[in-house]
mmCIF file of C-alpha atoms in Angstrom:
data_model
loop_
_atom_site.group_PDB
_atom_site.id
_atom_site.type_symbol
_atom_site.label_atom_id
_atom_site.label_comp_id
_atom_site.label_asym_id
_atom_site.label_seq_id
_atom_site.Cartn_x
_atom_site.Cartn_y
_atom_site.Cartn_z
ATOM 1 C CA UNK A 1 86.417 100.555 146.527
ATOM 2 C CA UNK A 2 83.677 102.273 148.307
ATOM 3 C CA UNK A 3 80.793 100.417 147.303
ATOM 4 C CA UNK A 4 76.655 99.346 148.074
ATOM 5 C CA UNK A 5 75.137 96.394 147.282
ATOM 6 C CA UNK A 6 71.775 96.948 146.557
ATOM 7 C CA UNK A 7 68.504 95.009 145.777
ATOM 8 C CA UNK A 8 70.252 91.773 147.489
ATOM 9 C CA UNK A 9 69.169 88.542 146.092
ATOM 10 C CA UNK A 10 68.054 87.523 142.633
ATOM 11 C CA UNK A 11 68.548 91.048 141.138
ATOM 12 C CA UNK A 12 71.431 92.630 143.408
ATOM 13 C CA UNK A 13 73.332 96.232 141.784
ATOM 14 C CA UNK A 14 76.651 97.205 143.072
ATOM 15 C CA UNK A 15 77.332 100.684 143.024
ATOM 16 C CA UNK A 16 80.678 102.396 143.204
ATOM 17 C CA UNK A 17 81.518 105.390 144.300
ATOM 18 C CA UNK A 18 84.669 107.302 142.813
ATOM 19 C CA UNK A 19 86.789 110.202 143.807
ATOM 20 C CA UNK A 20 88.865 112.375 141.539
ATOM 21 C CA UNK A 21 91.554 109.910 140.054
ATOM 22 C CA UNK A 22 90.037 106.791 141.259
ATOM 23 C CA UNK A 23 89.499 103.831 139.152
ATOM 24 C CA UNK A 24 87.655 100.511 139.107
ATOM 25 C CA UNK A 25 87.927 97.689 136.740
ATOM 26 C CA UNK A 26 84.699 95.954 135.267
ATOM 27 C CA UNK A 27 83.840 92.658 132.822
ATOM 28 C CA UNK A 28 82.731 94.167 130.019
ATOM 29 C CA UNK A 29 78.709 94.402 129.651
ATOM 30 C CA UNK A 30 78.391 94.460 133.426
ATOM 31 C CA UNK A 31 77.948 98.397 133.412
ATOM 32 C CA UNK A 32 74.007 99.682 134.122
ATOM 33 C CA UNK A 33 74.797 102.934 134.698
ATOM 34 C CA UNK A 34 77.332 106.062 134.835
ATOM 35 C CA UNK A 35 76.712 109.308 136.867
ATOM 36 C CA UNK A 36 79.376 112.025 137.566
ATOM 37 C CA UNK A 37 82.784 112.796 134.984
ATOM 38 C CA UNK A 38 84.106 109.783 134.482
ATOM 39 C CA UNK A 39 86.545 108.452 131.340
ATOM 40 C CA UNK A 40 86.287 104.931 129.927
ATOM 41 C CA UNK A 41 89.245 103.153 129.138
ATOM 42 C CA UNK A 42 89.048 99.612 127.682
ATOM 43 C CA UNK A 43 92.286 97.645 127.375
ATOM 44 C CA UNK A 44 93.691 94.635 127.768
ATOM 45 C CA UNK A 45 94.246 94.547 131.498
ATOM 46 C CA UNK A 46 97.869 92.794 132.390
ATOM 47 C CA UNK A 47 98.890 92.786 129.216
ATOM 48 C CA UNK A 48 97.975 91.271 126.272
ATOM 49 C CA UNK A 49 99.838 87.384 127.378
ATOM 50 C CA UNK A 50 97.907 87.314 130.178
ATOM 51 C CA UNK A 51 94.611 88.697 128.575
ATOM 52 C CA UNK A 52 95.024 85.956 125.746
ATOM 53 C CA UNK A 53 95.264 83.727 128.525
ATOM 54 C CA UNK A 54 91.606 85.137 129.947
ATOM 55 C CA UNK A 55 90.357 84.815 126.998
ATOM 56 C CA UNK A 56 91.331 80.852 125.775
ATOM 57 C CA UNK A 57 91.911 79.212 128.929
ATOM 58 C CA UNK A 58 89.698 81.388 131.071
ATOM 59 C CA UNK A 59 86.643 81.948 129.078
ATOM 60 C CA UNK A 60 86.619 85.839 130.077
ATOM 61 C CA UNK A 61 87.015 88.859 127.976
ATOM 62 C CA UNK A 62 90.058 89.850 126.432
ATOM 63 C CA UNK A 63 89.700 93.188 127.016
ATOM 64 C CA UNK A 64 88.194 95.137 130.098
ATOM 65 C CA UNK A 65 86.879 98.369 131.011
ATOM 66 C CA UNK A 66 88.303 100.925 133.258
ATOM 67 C CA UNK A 67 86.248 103.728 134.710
ATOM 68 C CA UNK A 68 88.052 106.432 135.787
ATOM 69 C CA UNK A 69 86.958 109.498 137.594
ATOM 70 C CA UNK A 70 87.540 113.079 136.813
ATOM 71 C CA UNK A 71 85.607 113.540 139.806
ATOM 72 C CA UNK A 72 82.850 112.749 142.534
ATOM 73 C CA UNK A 73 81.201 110.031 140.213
ATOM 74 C CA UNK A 74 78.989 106.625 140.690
ATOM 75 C CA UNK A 75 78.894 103.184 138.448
ATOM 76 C CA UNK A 76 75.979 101.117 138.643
ATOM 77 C CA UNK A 77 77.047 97.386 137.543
ATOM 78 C CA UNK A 78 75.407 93.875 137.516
ATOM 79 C CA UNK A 79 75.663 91.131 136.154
ATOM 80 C CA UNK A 80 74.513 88.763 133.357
ATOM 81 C CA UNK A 81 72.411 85.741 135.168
ATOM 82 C CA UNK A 82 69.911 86.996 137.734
ATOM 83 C CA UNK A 83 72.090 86.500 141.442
ATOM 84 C CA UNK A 84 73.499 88.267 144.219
ATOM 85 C CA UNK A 85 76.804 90.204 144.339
ATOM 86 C CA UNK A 86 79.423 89.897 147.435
ATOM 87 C CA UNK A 87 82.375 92.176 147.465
ATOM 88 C CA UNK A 88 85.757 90.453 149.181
ATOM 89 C CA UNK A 89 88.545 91.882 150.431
ATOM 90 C CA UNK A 90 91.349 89.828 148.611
ATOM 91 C CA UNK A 91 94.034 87.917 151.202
ATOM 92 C CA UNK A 92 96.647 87.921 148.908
ATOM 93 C CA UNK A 93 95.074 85.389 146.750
ATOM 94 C CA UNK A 94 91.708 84.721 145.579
ATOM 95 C CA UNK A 95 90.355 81.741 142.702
ATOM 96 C CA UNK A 96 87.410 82.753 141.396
ATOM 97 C CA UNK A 97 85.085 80.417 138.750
ATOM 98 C CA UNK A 98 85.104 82.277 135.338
ATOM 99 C CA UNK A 99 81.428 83.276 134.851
ATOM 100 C CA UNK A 100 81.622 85.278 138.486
ATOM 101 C CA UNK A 101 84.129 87.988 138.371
ATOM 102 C CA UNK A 102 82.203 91.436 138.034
ATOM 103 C CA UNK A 103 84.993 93.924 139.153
ATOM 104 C CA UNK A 104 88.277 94.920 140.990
ATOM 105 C CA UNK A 105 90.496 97.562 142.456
ATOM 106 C CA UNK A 106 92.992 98.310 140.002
ATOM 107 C CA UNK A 107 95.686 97.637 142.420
ATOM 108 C CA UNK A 108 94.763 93.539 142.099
ATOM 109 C CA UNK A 109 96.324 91.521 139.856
ATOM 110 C CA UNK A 110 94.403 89.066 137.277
ATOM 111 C CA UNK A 111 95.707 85.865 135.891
ATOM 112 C CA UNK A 112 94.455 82.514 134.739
ATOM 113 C CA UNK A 113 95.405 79.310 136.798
ATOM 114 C CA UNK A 114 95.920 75.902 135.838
ATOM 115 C CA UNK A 115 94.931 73.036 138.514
ATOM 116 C CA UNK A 116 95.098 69.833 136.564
ATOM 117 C CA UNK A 117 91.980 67.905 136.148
ATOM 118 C CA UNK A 118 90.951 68.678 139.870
ATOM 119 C CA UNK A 119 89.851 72.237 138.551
ATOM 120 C CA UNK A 120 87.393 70.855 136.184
ATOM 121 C CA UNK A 121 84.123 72.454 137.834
ATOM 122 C CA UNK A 122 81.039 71.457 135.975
ATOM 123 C CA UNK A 123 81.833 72.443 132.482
ATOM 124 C CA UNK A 124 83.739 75.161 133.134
ATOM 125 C CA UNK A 125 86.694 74.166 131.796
ATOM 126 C CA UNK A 126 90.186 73.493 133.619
ATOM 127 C CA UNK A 127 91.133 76.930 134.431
ATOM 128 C CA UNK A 128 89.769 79.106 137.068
ATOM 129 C CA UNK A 129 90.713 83.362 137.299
ATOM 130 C CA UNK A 130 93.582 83.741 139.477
ATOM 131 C CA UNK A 131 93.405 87.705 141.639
ATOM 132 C CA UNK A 132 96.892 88.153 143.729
ATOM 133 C CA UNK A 133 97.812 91.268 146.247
ATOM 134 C CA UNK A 134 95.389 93.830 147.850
ATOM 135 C CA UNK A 135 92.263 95.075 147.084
ATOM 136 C CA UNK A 136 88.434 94.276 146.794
ATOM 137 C CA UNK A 137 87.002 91.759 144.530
ATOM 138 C CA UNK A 138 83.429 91.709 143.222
ATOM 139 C CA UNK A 139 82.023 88.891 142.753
ATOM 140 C CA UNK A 140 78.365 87.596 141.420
ATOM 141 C CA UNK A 141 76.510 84.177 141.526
ATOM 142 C CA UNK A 142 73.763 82.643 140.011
ATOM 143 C CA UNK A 143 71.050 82.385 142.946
ATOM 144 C CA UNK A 144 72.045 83.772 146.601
ATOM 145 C CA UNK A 145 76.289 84.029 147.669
ATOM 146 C CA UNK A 146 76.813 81.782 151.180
ATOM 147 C CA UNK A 147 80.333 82.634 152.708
ATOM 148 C CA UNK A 148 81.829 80.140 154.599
ATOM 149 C CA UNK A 149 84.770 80.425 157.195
ATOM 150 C CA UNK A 150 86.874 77.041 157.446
ATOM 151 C CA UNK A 151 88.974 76.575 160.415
ATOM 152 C CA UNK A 152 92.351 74.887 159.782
ATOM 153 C CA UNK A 153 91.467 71.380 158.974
ATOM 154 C CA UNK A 154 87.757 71.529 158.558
ATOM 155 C CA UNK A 155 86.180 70.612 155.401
ATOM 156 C CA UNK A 156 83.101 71.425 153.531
ATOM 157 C CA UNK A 157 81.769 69.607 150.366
ATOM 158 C CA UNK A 158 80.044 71.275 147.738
ATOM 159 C CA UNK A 159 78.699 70.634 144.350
ATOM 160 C CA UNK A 160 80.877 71.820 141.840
ATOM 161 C CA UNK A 161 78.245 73.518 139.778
ATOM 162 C CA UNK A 162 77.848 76.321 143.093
ATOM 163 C CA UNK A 163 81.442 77.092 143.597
ATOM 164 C CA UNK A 164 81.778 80.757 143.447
ATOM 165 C CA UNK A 165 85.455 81.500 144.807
ATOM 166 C CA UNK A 166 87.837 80.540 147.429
ATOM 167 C CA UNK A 167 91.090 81.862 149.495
ATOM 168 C CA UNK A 168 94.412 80.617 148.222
ATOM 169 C CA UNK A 169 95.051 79.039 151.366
ATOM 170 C CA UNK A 170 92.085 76.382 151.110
ATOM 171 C CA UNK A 171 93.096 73.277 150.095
ATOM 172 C CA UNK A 172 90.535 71.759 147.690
ATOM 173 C CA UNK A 173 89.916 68.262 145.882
ATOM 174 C CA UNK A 174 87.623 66.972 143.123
ATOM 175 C CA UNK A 175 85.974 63.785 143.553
ATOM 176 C CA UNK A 176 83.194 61.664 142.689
ATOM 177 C CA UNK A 177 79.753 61.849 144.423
ATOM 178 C CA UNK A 178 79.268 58.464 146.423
ATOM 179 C CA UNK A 179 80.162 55.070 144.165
ATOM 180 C CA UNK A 180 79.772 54.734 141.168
ATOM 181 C CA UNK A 181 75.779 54.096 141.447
ATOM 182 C CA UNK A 182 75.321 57.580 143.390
ATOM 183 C CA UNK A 183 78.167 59.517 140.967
ATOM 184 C CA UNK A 184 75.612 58.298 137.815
ATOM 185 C CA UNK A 185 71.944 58.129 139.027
ATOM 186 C CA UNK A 186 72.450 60.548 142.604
ATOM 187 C CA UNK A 187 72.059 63.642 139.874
ATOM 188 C CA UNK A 188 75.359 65.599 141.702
ATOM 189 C CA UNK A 189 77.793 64.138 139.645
ATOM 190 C CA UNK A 190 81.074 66.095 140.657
ATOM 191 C CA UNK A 191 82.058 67.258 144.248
ATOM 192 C CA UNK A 192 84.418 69.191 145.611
ATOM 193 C CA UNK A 193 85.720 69.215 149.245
ATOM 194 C CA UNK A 194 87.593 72.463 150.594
ATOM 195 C CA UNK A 195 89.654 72.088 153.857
ATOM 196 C CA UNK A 196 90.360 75.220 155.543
ATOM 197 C CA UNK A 197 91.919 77.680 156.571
ATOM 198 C CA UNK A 198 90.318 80.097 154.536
ATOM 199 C CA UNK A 199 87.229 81.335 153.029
ATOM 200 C CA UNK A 200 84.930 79.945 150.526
ATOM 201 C CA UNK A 201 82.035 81.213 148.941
ATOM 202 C CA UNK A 202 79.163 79.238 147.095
ATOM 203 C CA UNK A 203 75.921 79.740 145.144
ATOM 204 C CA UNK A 204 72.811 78.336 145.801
ATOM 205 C CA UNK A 205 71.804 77.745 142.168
ATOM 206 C CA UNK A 206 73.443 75.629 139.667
ATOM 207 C CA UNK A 207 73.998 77.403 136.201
ATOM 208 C CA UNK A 208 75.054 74.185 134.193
ATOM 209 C CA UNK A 209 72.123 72.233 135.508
ATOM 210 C CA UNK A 210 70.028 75.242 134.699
ATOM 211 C CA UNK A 211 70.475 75.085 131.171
ATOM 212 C CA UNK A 212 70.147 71.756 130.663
ATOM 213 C CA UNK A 213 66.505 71.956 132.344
ATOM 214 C CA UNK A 214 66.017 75.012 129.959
ATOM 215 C CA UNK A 215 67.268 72.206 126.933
ATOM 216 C CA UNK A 216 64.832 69.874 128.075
ATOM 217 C CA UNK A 217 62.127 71.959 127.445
ATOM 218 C CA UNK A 218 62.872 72.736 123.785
ATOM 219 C CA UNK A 219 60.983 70.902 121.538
ATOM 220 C CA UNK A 220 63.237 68.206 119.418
ATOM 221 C CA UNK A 221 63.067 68.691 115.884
ATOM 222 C CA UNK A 222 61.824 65.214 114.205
ATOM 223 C CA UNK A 223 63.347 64.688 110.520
ATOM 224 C CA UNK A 224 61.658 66.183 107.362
ATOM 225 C CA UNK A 225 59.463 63.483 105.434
#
């Protein structure tokens, strides 16, 4: 894709830029704007297995949007929580948490993965979006993206709530934060530690915890007397 970020940080816009017969796949509701001839066509992108697969296992859309151009033509997309976009050049394969895929080359290949129990990132869910071959992948957070490049046999340990995505060749395992006292009153809960080779990519806000602040704040409703 030829692309811009723009307006990096809490509010960042990717736009692509099309040539006659060139295509880009989108999440649904992620478009802002269209400019130039371009067609719409919404499907279910891999077929409809592995789109029912999205869809239960994956929490994404069953269906997806293709914009393709009848000529020199420009897509504005963003998307849902307030965060910054990255664009990365897949390396054969990519995982990427549900909730952050925004758009891909046609040419990549989307699937759901199963990990066991060790892909269980925060609440969401078991299963993380699986993108195989060649091509850029767009990708948005919630807060700011940090890339980080693991040498072989380094590792990083993040919070599971601000995993974004990470390179195939990572090697990556769920554990507890601390003992037992630190995993229940240290307020991280879950951890994951990546060792590299390979990329990984991480957000600096936590959606889950977000929302339950945002649940705090809502009044309780007390019975009816």
């Amino acid at each position: 894709m030829k692309y811009e970020i723009v307006l990096k940080g809490s509010y960042a816009l990717l736009k692509v830029f099309l040539s006659i017969g060139e295509s880009v796949v989108v999440e649904p509701g992620a478009m802002v704007y269209m400019k130039g001839p371009i067609e719409v066509n919404t499907s279910a992108t891999g077929g409809v297995w592995k789109a029912l697969k999205r869809a239960i296992l994956g929490g994404e859309s069953f269906f997806m949007n293709t914009y393709i151009s009848r000529g020199e033509s420009e897509v504005g997309l963003a998307p849902q929580l307030p965060g910054d976009i990255d664009v990365i050049p897949l390396k054969d394969i990519l995982y990427v948490q549900s909730t952050s895929f925004l758009a891909c080359d046609p040419s990549v290949e989307m699937d759901v993965s199963f990990g066991g129990l060790k892909s269980f990132f925060s609440g969401e869910g078991i299963f993380l979006l699986k993108f195989v071959g060649h091509g850029d992948v767009a990708v948005s957070s919630f807060g700011g993206i940090k890339s980080i490049e693991l040498k072989p046999g380094e590792e990083f340990t993040v919070d599971t709530g601000h995993v974004v995505a990470f390179d195939g060749t990572v090697k990556w395992n769920v554990r507890t934060f601390g003992g037992l006292k630190s995993t229940l009153f240290g307020g991280e809960g879950l951890v994951c530690t990546f060792t590299g080779p390979g990329r990984i990519y991480v957000q600096t806000r936590n959606y889950p915890a977000f929302v339950e602040w945002i649940k705090s704040l809502v009044p309780r409703q007390t019975g009816s007397r």
